[in-house]
């Protein structure tokens, strides 16, 4: 008498990195993505649904396209990334914020003017365009998704803080907002 057992699907799907022969024989894994080394899709659903070649550590600048995928990976630190001025890191990873201003943090007079002006009607179009084009280190902390955030402790003055122009204070504390 023969018994046929169905394998259980691996809980990690296409993101499984366990190459142990015992694991591979006990669990089912999805097929490889048909785009092979050219796959640029980094959405979680796609990565779970298909197996992929490993990401190339050299990024787009190598000759091993058949053995590795060549696409931007998602920065694990995203909007809390401290490497926002590292050109190579920014070119090779995906972040949720726009291109960083070359003067951030704290040396961009346009951004300082932008956050200090309470009335948006008084902001010049030059300042407004600059602030929409570039991301800046946010003095309000990690709650928002449109700026660069560096992990800091919350300011004890919370929303009553008057030290938004003090560079040393801003490097040490986050402000909810």
PDB file of N, CA and C in Angstrom, residues 7-108:
ATOM      1  N   UNK A   7       2.650  18.094   0.260  1.00  0.00           N
ATOM      2  CA  UNK A   7       3.494  19.003   1.029  1.00  0.00           C
ATOM      3  C   UNK A   7       2.685  20.222   1.463  1.00  0.00           C
ATOM      4  N   UNK A   8       3.105  20.794   2.544  1.00  0.00           N
ATOM      5  CA  UNK A   8       2.488  22.022   3.059  1.00  0.00           C
ATOM      6  C   UNK A   8       3.199  23.200   2.406  1.00  0.00           C
ATOM      7  N   UNK A   9       2.447  24.250   2.093  1.00  0.00           N
ATOM      8  CA  UNK A   9       3.070  25.446   1.524  1.00  0.00           C
ATOM      9  C   UNK A   9       3.928  26.120   2.586  1.00  0.00           C
ATOM     10  N   UNK A  10       5.112  26.529   2.191  1.00  0.00           N
ATOM     11  CA  UNK A  10       6.011  27.244   3.100  1.00  0.00           C
ATOM     12  C   UNK A  10       5.382  28.587   3.462  1.00  0.00           C
ATOM     13  N   UNK A  11       5.403  28.922   4.741  1.00  0.00           N
ATOM     14  CA  UNK A  11       4.776  30.166   5.204  1.00  0.00           C
ATOM     15  C   UNK A  11       5.463  31.416   4.669  1.00  0.00           C
ATOM     16  N   UNK A  12       6.700  31.291   4.180  1.00  0.00           N
ATOM     17  CA  UNK A  12       7.434  32.448   3.668  1.00  0.00           C
ATOM     18  C   UNK A  12       7.289  32.616   2.159  1.00  0.00           C
ATOM     19  N   UNK A  13       6.651  31.657   1.502  1.00  0.00           N
ATOM     20  CA  UNK A  13       6.418  31.748   0.063  1.00  0.00           C
ATOM     21  C   UNK A  13       7.702  32.002  -0.702  1.00  0.00           C
ATOM     22  N   UNK A  14       7.644  32.931  -1.640  1.00  0.00           N
ATOM     23  CA  UNK A  14       8.798  33.257  -2.470  1.00  0.00           C
ATOM     24  C   UNK A  14       9.922  33.932  -1.721  1.00  0.00           C
ATOM     25  N   UNK A  15       9.672  34.368  -0.491  1.00  0.00           N
ATOM     26  CA  UNK A  15      10.706  35.042   0.286  1.00  0.00           C
ATOM     27  C   UNK A  15      11.487  34.088   1.187  1.00  0.00           C
ATOM     28  N   UNK A  16      11.216  32.806   1.063  1.00  0.00           N
ATOM     29  CA  UNK A  16      11.926  31.809   1.866  1.00  0.00           C
ATOM     30  C   UNK A  16      13.385  31.741   1.420  1.00  0.00           C
ATOM     31  N   UNK A  17      14.299  31.778   2.389  1.00  0.00           N
ATOM     32  CA  UNK A  17      15.718  31.662   2.046  1.00  0.00           C
ATOM     33  C   UNK A  17      16.351  30.416   2.667  1.00  0.00           C
ATOM     34  N   UNK A  18      15.512  29.473   3.072  1.00  0.00           N
ATOM     35  CA  UNK A  18      15.986  28.216   3.657  1.00  0.00           C
ATOM     36  C   UNK A  18      16.275  27.220   2.535  1.00  0.00           C
ATOM     37  N   UNK A  19      17.544  26.920   2.303  1.00  0.00           N
ATOM     38  CA  UNK A  19      17.943  26.002   1.233  1.00  0.00           C
ATOM     39  C   UNK A  19      18.255  24.600   1.742  1.00  0.00           C
ATOM     40  N   UNK A  20      17.869  24.310   2.975  1.00  0.00           N
ATOM     41  CA  UNK A  20      18.093  22.994   3.556  1.00  0.00           C
ATOM     42  C   UNK A  20      17.283  21.953   2.773  1.00  0.00           C
ATOM     43  N   UNK A  21      17.914  20.866   2.283  1.00  0.00           N
ATOM     44  CA  UNK A  21      17.199  19.855   1.495  1.00  0.00           C
ATOM     45  C   UNK A  21      15.968  19.281   2.203  1.00  0.00           C
ATOM     46  N   UNK A  22      16.041  19.110   3.526  1.00  0.00           N
ATOM     47  CA  UNK A  22      14.893  18.580   4.272  1.00  0.00           C
ATOM     48  C   UNK A  22      13.715  19.558   4.187  1.00  0.00           C
ATOM     49  N   UNK A  23      13.988  20.848   4.374  1.00  0.00           N
ATOM     50  CA  UNK A  23      12.940  21.866   4.281  1.00  0.00           C
ATOM     51  C   UNK A  23      12.351  21.880   2.873  1.00  0.00           C
ATOM     52  N   UNK A  24      13.204  21.846   1.872  1.00  0.00           N
ATOM     53  CA  UNK A  24      12.736  21.904   0.484  1.00  0.00           C
ATOM     54  C   UNK A  24      11.891  20.691   0.109  1.00  0.00           C
ATOM     55  N   UNK A  25      12.160  19.539   0.735  1.00  0.00           N
ATOM     56  CA  UNK A  25      11.366  18.351   0.416  1.00  0.00           C
ATOM     57  C   UNK A  25      10.040  18.310   1.189  1.00  0.00           C
ATOM     58  N   UNK A  26       9.978  18.987   2.328  1.00  0.00           N
ATOM     59  CA  UNK A  26       8.766  18.964   3.148  1.00  0.00           C
ATOM     60  C   UNK A  26       7.771  20.075   2.811  1.00  0.00           C
ATOM     61  N   UNK A  27       8.241  21.163   2.234  1.00  0.00           N
ATOM     62  CA  UNK A  27       7.377  22.318   1.981  1.00  0.00           C
ATOM     63  C   UNK A  27       7.371  22.690   0.504  1.00  0.00           C
ATOM     64  N   UNK A  28       6.204  23.135   0.037  1.00  0.00           N
ATOM     65  CA  UNK A  28       6.071  23.623  -1.337  1.00  0.00           C
ATOM     66  C   UNK A  28       6.438  25.100  -1.387  1.00  0.00           C
ATOM     67  N   UNK A  29       7.105  25.463  -2.476  1.00  0.00           N
ATOM     68  CA  UNK A  29       7.486  26.850  -2.709  1.00  0.00           C
ATOM     69  C   UNK A  29       6.974  27.268  -4.079  1.00  0.00           C
ATOM     70  N   UNK A  30       6.682  28.552  -4.263  1.00  0.00           N
ATOM     71  CA  UNK A  30       6.177  29.004  -5.566  1.00  0.00           C
ATOM     72  C   UNK A  30       7.239  28.884  -6.655  1.00  0.00           C
ATOM     73  N   UNK A  31       6.793  28.976  -7.906  1.00  0.00           N
ATOM     74  CA  UNK A  31       7.709  28.949  -9.042  1.00  0.00           C
ATOM     75  C   UNK A  31       8.546  30.221  -9.063  1.00  0.00           C
ATOM     76  N   UNK A  32       9.644  30.159  -9.843  1.00  0.00           N
ATOM     77  CA  UNK A  32      10.470  31.347 -10.028  1.00  0.00           C
ATOM     78  C   UNK A  32       9.743  32.350 -10.916  1.00  0.00           C
ATOM     79  N   UNK A  33       9.965  33.614 -10.673  1.00  0.00           N
ATOM     80  CA  UNK A  33       9.400  34.695 -11.483  1.00  0.00           C
ATOM     81  C   UNK A  33       9.908  34.548 -12.917  1.00  0.00           C
ATOM     82  N   UNK A  34       9.017  34.726 -13.894  1.00  0.00           N
ATOM     83  CA  UNK A  34       9.399  34.538 -15.300  1.00  0.00           C
ATOM     84  C   UNK A  34      10.358  35.626 -15.793  1.00  0.00           C
ATOM     85  N   UNK A  35      10.458  36.742 -15.066  1.00  0.00           N
ATOM     86  CA  UNK A  35      11.360  37.820 -15.484  1.00  0.00           C
ATOM     87  C   UNK A  35      12.807  37.573 -15.074  1.00  0.00           C
ATOM     88  N   UNK A  36      13.050  36.521 -14.313  1.00  0.00           N
ATOM     89  CA  UNK A  36      14.390  36.129 -13.859  1.00  0.00           C
ATOM     90  C   UNK A  36      15.171  37.314 -13.303  1.00  0.00           C
ATOM     91  N   UNK A  37      16.392  37.542 -13.805  1.00  0.00           N
ATOM     92  CA  UNK A  37      17.250  38.619 -13.308  1.00  0.00           C
ATOM     93  C   UNK A  37      16.791  40.007 -13.694  1.00  0.00           C
ATOM     94  N   UNK A  38      15.771  40.107 -14.543  1.00  0.00           N
ATOM     95  CA  UNK A  38      15.277  41.418 -14.979  1.00  0.00           C
ATOM     96  C   UNK A  38      14.095  41.908 -14.154  1.00  0.00           C
ATOM     97  N   UNK A  39      13.652  41.141 -13.172  1.00  0.00           N
ATOM     98  CA  UNK A  39      12.470  41.520 -12.388  1.00  0.00           C
ATOM     99  C   UNK A  39      12.750  42.792 -11.587  1.00  0.00           C
ATOM    100  N   UNK A  40      11.880  43.769 -11.759  1.00  0.00           N
ATOM    101  CA  UNK A  40      11.991  45.046 -11.048  1.00  0.00           C
ATOM    102  C   UNK A  40      10.881  45.216 -10.010  1.00  0.00           C
ATOM    103  N   UNK A  41       9.986  44.238  -9.899  1.00  0.00           N
ATOM    104  CA  UNK A  41       8.822  44.353  -9.024  1.00  0.00           C
ATOM    105  C   UNK A  41       9.217  44.025  -7.584  1.00  0.00           C
ATOM    106  N   UNK A  42       9.163  45.012  -6.712  1.00  0.00           N
ATOM    107  CA  UNK A  42       9.543  44.792  -5.315  1.00  0.00           C
ATOM    108  C   UNK A  42       8.344  44.884  -4.367  1.00  0.00           C
ATOM    109  N   UNK A  43       7.124  44.784  -4.910  1.00  0.00           N
ATOM    110  CA  UNK A  43       5.932  44.788  -4.063  1.00  0.00           C
ATOM    111  C   UNK A  43       5.867  43.487  -3.265  1.00  0.00           C
ATOM    112  N   UNK A  44       5.447  43.575  -2.010  1.00  0.00           N
ATOM    113  CA  UNK A  44       5.420  42.416  -1.116  1.00  0.00           C
ATOM    114  C   UNK A  44       4.603  41.260  -1.680  1.00  0.00           C
ATOM    115  N   UNK A  45       3.447  41.546  -2.293  1.00  0.00           N
ATOM    116  CA  UNK A  45       2.601  40.475  -2.828  1.00  0.00           C
ATOM    117  C   UNK A  45       3.343  39.687  -3.910  1.00  0.00           C
ATOM    118  N   UNK A  46       4.043  40.386  -4.783  1.00  0.00           N
ATOM    119  CA  UNK A  46       4.776  39.730  -5.862  1.00  0.00           C
ATOM    120  C   UNK A  46       5.938  38.908  -5.295  1.00  0.00           C
ATOM    121  N   UNK A  47       6.673  39.478  -4.351  1.00  0.00           N
ATOM    122  CA  UNK A  47       7.817  38.771  -3.767  1.00  0.00           C
ATOM    123  C   UNK A  47       7.380  37.516  -3.019  1.00  0.00           C
ATOM    124  N   UNK A  48       6.182  37.528  -2.442  1.00  0.00           N
ATOM    125  CA  UNK A  48       5.661  36.353  -1.755  1.00  0.00           C
ATOM    126  C   UNK A  48       5.164  35.312  -2.756  1.00  0.00           C
ATOM    127  N   UNK A  49       4.583  35.769  -3.873  1.00  0.00           N
ATOM    128  CA  UNK A  49       3.958  34.860  -4.844  1.00  0.00           C
ATOM    129  C   UNK A  49       4.968  34.121  -5.715  1.00  0.00           C
ATOM    130  N   UNK A  50       6.173  34.663  -5.884  1.00  0.00           N
ATOM    131  CA  UNK A  50       7.178  34.054  -6.764  1.00  0.00           C
ATOM    132  C   UNK A  50       8.536  34.049  -6.087  1.00  0.00           C
ATOM    133  N   UNK A  51       9.331  33.013  -6.419  1.00  0.00           N
ATOM    134  CA  UNK A  51      10.718  32.994  -5.981  1.00  0.00           C
ATOM    135  C   UNK A  51      11.532  33.861  -6.934  1.00  0.00           C
ATOM    136  N   UNK A  52      12.620  34.413  -6.432  1.00  0.00           N
ATOM    137  CA  UNK A  52      13.461  35.296  -7.230  1.00  0.00           C
ATOM    138  C   UNK A  52      14.928  34.962  -7.027  1.00  0.00           C
ATOM    139  N   UNK A  53      15.707  35.342  -8.006  1.00  0.00           N
ATOM    140  CA  UNK A  53      17.148  35.276  -7.845  1.00  0.00           C
ATOM    141  C   UNK A  53      17.527  36.272  -6.756  1.00  0.00           C
ATOM    142  N   UNK A  54      18.634  36.046  -6.052  1.00  0.00           N
ATOM    143  CA  UNK A  54      19.022  37.013  -5.015  1.00  0.00           C
ATOM    144  C   UNK A  54      19.336  38.373  -5.639  1.00  0.00           C
ATOM    145  N   UNK A  55      19.161  39.437  -4.855  1.00  0.00           N
ATOM    146  CA  UNK A  55      19.518  40.770  -5.335  1.00  0.00           C
ATOM    147  C   UNK A  55      21.031  40.878  -5.429  1.00  0.00           C
ATOM    148  N   UNK A  56      21.501  41.531  -6.465  1.00  0.00           N
ATOM    149  CA  UNK A  56      22.936  41.717  -6.668  1.00  0.00           C
ATOM    150  C   UNK A  56      23.433  42.819  -5.741  1.00  0.00           C
ATOM    151  N   UNK A  57      24.495  42.551  -5.008  1.00  0.00           N
ATOM    152  CA  UNK A  57      25.033  43.554  -4.084  1.00  0.00           C
ATOM    153  C   UNK A  57      25.726  44.695  -4.817  1.00  0.00           C
ATOM    154  N   UNK A  58      26.058  44.498  -6.098  1.00  0.00           N
ATOM    155  CA  UNK A  58      26.701  45.547  -6.890  1.00  0.00           C
ATOM    156  C   UNK A  58      25.690  46.450  -7.578  1.00  0.00           C
ATOM    157  N   UNK A  59      24.400  46.230  -7.346  1.00  0.00           N
ATOM    158  CA  UNK A  59      23.373  47.044  -7.984  1.00  0.00           C
ATOM    159  C   UNK A  59      23.317  46.805  -9.474  1.00  0.00           C
ATOM    160  N   UNK A  60      23.197  47.887 -10.229  1.00  0.00           N
ATOM    161  CA  UNK A  60      23.046  47.790 -11.678  1.00  0.00           C
ATOM    162  C   UNK A  60      24.385  47.690 -12.407  1.00  0.00           C
ATOM    163  N   UNK A  61      25.487  47.766 -11.678  1.00  0.00           N
ATOM    164  CA  UNK A  61      26.795  47.901 -12.305  1.00  0.00           C
ATOM    165  C   UNK A  61      27.603  46.602 -12.282  1.00  0.00           C
ATOM    166  N   UNK A  62      27.092  45.547 -12.913  1.00  0.00           N
ATOM    167  CA  UNK A  62      27.859  44.309 -12.971  1.00  0.00           C
ATOM    168  C   UNK A  62      27.467  43.506 -14.203  1.00  0.00           C
ATOM    169  N   UNK A  63      28.118  42.373 -14.388  1.00  0.00           N
ATOM    170  CA  UNK A  63      27.897  41.588 -15.607  1.00  0.00           C
ATOM    171  C   UNK A  63      27.250  40.230 -15.334  1.00  0.00           C
ATOM    172  N   UNK A  64      26.644  40.028 -14.188  1.00  0.00           N
ATOM    173  CA  UNK A  64      26.087  38.716 -13.841  1.00  0.00           C
ATOM    174  C   UNK A  64      24.561  38.715 -13.829  1.00  0.00           C
ATOM    175  N   UNK A  65      23.953  39.215 -14.887  1.00  0.00           N
ATOM    176  CA  UNK A  65      22.490  39.374 -14.949  1.00  0.00           C
ATOM    177  C   UNK A  65      21.719  38.058 -14.874  1.00  0.00           C
ATOM    178  N   UNK A  66      22.317  36.941 -15.213  1.00  0.00           N
ATOM    179  CA  UNK A  66      21.602  35.662 -15.188  1.00  0.00           C
ATOM    180  C   UNK A  66      21.592  35.024 -13.798  1.00  0.00           C
ATOM    181  N   UNK A  67      22.473  35.482 -12.905  1.00  0.00           N
ATOM    182  CA  UNK A  67      22.579  34.874 -11.587  1.00  0.00           C
ATOM    183  C   UNK A  67      21.930  35.696 -10.477  1.00  0.00           C
ATOM    184  N   UNK A  68      21.743  37.007 -10.707  1.00  0.00           N
ATOM    185  CA  UNK A  68      21.188  37.894  -9.688  1.00  0.00           C
ATOM    186  C   UNK A  68      20.157  38.825 -10.302  1.00  0.00           C
ATOM    187  N   UNK A  69      19.252  39.315  -9.452  1.00  0.00           N
ATOM    188  CA  UNK A  69      18.302  40.339  -9.889  1.00  0.00           C
ATOM    189  C   UNK A  69      18.974  41.694  -9.777  1.00  0.00           C
ATOM    190  N   UNK A  70      18.618  42.562 -10.689  1.00  0.00           N
ATOM    191  CA  UNK A  70      19.191  43.901 -10.698  1.00  0.00           C
ATOM    192  C   UNK A  70      18.071  44.922 -10.652  1.00  0.00           C
ATOM    193  N   UNK A  71      17.705  45.304  -9.459  1.00  0.00           N
ATOM    194  CA  UNK A  71      16.686  46.328  -9.271  1.00  0.00           C
ATOM    195  C   UNK A  71      16.968  47.021  -7.950  1.00  0.00           C
ATOM    196  N   UNK A  72      16.328  48.144  -7.776  1.00  0.00           N
ATOM    197  CA  UNK A  72      16.483  48.859  -6.516  1.00  0.00           C
ATOM    198  C   UNK A  72      15.786  48.073  -5.411  1.00  0.00           C
ATOM    199  N   UNK A  73      16.459  47.926  -4.300  1.00  0.00           N
ATOM    200  CA  UNK A  73      15.823  47.300  -3.140  1.00  0.00           C
ATOM    201  C   UNK A  73      15.207  48.409  -2.285  1.00  0.00           C
ATOM    202  N   UNK A  74      14.291  48.048  -1.431  1.00  0.00           N
ATOM    203  CA  UNK A  74      13.674  49.019  -0.531  1.00  0.00           C
ATOM    204  C   UNK A  74      14.605  49.212   0.661  1.00  0.00           C
ATOM    205  N   UNK A  75      14.947  50.456   0.953  1.00  0.00           N
ATOM    206  CA  UNK A  75      15.820  50.738   2.093  1.00  0.00           C
ATOM    207  C   UNK A  75      15.103  50.303   3.371  1.00  0.00           C
ATOM    208  N   UNK A  76      15.725  49.455   4.198  1.00  0.00           N
ATOM    209  CA  UNK A  76      15.049  48.988   5.411  1.00  0.00           C
ATOM    210  C   UNK A  76      14.763  50.115   6.407  1.00  0.00           C
ATOM    211  N   UNK A  77      15.448  51.240   6.273  1.00  0.00           N
ATOM    212  CA  UNK A  77      15.242  52.364   7.188  1.00  0.00           C
ATOM    213  C   UNK A  77      14.301  53.412   6.605  1.00  0.00           C
ATOM    214  N   UNK A  78      13.992  53.316   5.319  1.00  0.00           N
ATOM    215  CA  UNK A  78      13.076  54.190   4.589  1.00  0.00           C
ATOM    216  C   UNK A  78      13.198  55.650   5.008  1.00  0.00           C
ATOM    217  N   UNK A  79      12.149  56.234   5.613  1.00  0.00           N
ATOM    218  CA  UNK A  79      12.205  57.665   5.907  1.00  0.00           C
ATOM    219  C   UNK A  79      12.961  57.988   7.199  1.00  0.00           C
ATOM    220  N   UNK A  80      13.597  56.991   7.808  1.00  0.00           N
ATOM    221  CA  UNK A  80      14.484  57.214   8.952  1.00  0.00           C
ATOM    222  C   UNK A  80      15.935  56.952   8.553  1.00  0.00           C
ATOM    223  N   UNK A  81      16.195  56.898   7.254  1.00  0.00           N
ATOM    224  CA  UNK A  81      17.527  56.587   6.727  1.00  0.00           C
ATOM    225  C   UNK A  81      18.483  57.750   6.974  1.00  0.00           C
ATOM    226  N   UNK A  82      19.655  57.443   7.511  1.00  0.00           N
ATOM    227  CA  UNK A  82      20.653  58.485   7.749  1.00  0.00           C
ATOM    228  C   UNK A  82      21.624  58.625   6.581  1.00  0.00           C
ATOM    229  N   UNK A  83      21.472  57.791   5.550  1.00  0.00           N
ATOM    230  CA  UNK A  83      22.371  57.843   4.397  1.00  0.00           C
ATOM    231  C   UNK A  83      21.784  58.658   3.245  1.00  0.00           C
ATOM    232  N   UNK A  84      20.936  59.639   3.546  1.00  0.00           N
ATOM    233  CA  UNK A  84      20.241  60.366   2.488  1.00  0.00           C
ATOM    234  C   UNK A  84      21.168  61.217   1.630  1.00  0.00           C
ATOM    235  N   UNK A  85      22.393  61.512   2.086  1.00  0.00           N
ATOM    236  CA  UNK A  85      23.344  62.254   1.248  1.00  0.00           C
ATOM    237  C   UNK A  85      24.351  61.332   0.558  1.00  0.00           C
ATOM    238  N   UNK A  86      24.239  60.028   0.762  1.00  0.00           N
ATOM    239  CA  UNK A  86      25.100  59.057   0.077  1.00  0.00           C
ATOM    240  C   UNK A  86      24.486  58.786  -1.294  1.00  0.00           C
ATOM    241  N   UNK A  87      25.074  59.368  -2.331  1.00  0.00           N
ATOM    242  CA  UNK A  87      24.498  59.309  -3.678  1.00  0.00           C
ATOM    243  C   UNK A  87      24.309  57.869  -4.154  1.00  0.00           C
ATOM    244  N   UNK A  88      25.306  57.014  -3.935  1.00  0.00           N
ATOM    245  CA  UNK A  88      25.213  55.621  -4.383  1.00  0.00           C
ATOM    246  C   UNK A  88      24.083  54.887  -3.658  1.00  0.00           C
ATOM    247  N   UNK A  89      23.961  55.083  -2.350  1.00  0.00           N
ATOM    248  CA  UNK A  89      22.881  54.449  -1.588  1.00  0.00           C
ATOM    249  C   UNK A  89      21.526  54.917  -2.110  1.00  0.00           C
ATOM    250  N   UNK A  90      21.391  56.214  -2.342  1.00  0.00           N
ATOM    251  CA  UNK A  90      20.110  56.759  -2.787  1.00  0.00           C
ATOM    252  C   UNK A  90      19.753  56.279  -4.192  1.00  0.00           C
ATOM    253  N   UNK A  91      20.747  56.091  -5.057  1.00  0.00           N
ATOM    254  CA  UNK A  91      20.492  55.601  -6.416  1.00  0.00           C
ATOM    255  C   UNK A  91      20.139  54.119  -6.437  1.00  0.00           C
ATOM    256  N   UNK A  92      20.612  53.350  -5.446  1.00  0.00           N
ATOM    257  CA  UNK A  92      20.416  51.900  -5.445  1.00  0.00           C
ATOM    258  C   UNK A  92      19.286  51.414  -4.547  1.00  0.00           C
ATOM    259  N   UNK A  93      18.634  52.317  -3.808  1.00  0.00           N
ATOM    260  CA  UNK A  93      17.551  51.904  -2.921  1.00  0.00           C
ATOM    261  C   UNK A  93      16.328  52.801  -3.102  1.00  0.00           C
ATOM    262  N   UNK A  94      15.170  52.271  -2.707  1.00  0.00           N
ATOM    263  CA  UNK A  94      13.912  53.004  -2.803  1.00  0.00           C
ATOM    264  C   UNK A  94      13.578  53.594  -1.437  1.00  0.00           C
ATOM    265  N   UNK A  95      13.234  54.874  -1.436  1.00  0.00           N
ATOM    266  CA  UNK A  95      12.804  55.570  -0.224  1.00  0.00           C
ATOM    267  C   UNK A  95      11.444  56.196  -0.485  1.00  0.00           C
ATOM    268  N   UNK A  96      10.677  56.446   0.563  1.00  0.00           N
ATOM    269  CA  UNK A  96       9.347  57.037   0.399  1.00  0.00           C
ATOM    270  C   UNK A  96       9.396  58.557   0.300  1.00  0.00           C
ATOM    271  N   UNK A  97      10.577  59.148   0.423  1.00  0.00           N
ATOM    272  CA  UNK A  97      10.683  60.599   0.313  1.00  0.00           C
ATOM    273  C   UNK A  97      11.352  60.989  -1.006  1.00  0.00           C
ATOM    274  N   UNK A  98      11.143  62.252  -1.382  1.00  0.00           N
ATOM    275  CA  UNK A  98      11.719  62.774  -2.620  1.00  0.00           C
ATOM    276  C   UNK A  98      13.232  62.940  -2.473  1.00  0.00           C
ATOM    277  N   UNK A  99      13.878  63.325  -3.556  1.00  0.00           N
ATOM    278  CA  UNK A  99      15.313  63.604  -3.553  1.00  0.00           C
ATOM    279  C   UNK A  99      15.628  64.580  -2.419  1.00  0.00           C
ATOM    280  N   UNK A 100      16.642  64.291  -1.588  1.00  0.00           N
ATOM    281  CA  UNK A 100      16.921  65.189  -0.468  1.00  0.00           C
ATOM    282  C   UNK A 100      17.562  66.498  -0.931  1.00  0.00           C
ATOM    283  N   UNK A 101      17.228  67.567  -0.247  1.00  0.00           N
ATOM    284  CA  UNK A 101      17.838  68.870  -0.505  1.00  0.00           C
ATOM    285  C   UNK A 101      19.317  68.778  -0.144  1.00  0.00           C
ATOM    286  N   UNK A 102      20.210  69.309  -0.988  1.00  0.00           N
ATOM    287  CA  UNK A 102      21.640  69.232  -0.667  1.00  0.00           C
ATOM    288  C   UNK A 102      22.019  69.996   0.601  1.00  0.00           C
ATOM    289  N   UNK A 103      21.137  70.897   1.071  1.00  0.00           N
ATOM    290  CA  UNK A 103      21.443  71.694   2.259  1.00  0.00           C
ATOM    291  C   UNK A 103      20.816  71.145   3.537  1.00  0.00           C
ATOM    292  N   UNK A 104      20.041  70.059   3.429  1.00  0.00           N
ATOM    293  CA  UNK A 104      19.447  69.490   4.627  1.00  0.00           C
ATOM    294  C   UNK A 104      20.504  68.644   5.329  1.00  0.00           C
ATOM    295  N   UNK A 105      20.594  68.546   6.605  1.00  0.00           N
ATOM    296  CA  UNK A 105      19.681  69.123   7.578  1.00  0.00           C
ATOM    297  C   UNK A 105      20.109  70.530   8.017  1.00  0.00           C
ATOM    298  N   UNK A 106      19.149  71.368   8.222  1.00  0.00           N
ATOM    299  CA  UNK A 106      19.260  72.637   8.943  1.00  0.00           C
ATOM    300  C   UNK A 106      20.024  73.758   8.246  1.00  0.00           C
ATOM    301  N   UNK A 107      20.520  73.576   7.018  1.00  0.00           N
ATOM    302  CA  UNK A 107      21.213  74.660   6.336  1.00  0.00           C
ATOM    303  C   UNK A 107      20.413  75.219   5.175  1.00  0.00           C
ATOM    304  N   UNK A 108      19.179  74.819   5.032  1.00  0.00           N
ATOM    305  CA  UNK A 108      18.347  75.288   3.928  1.00  0.00           C
ATOM    306  C   UNK A 108      17.473  76.442   4.421  1.00  0.00           C
TER     307      UNK A 108
END
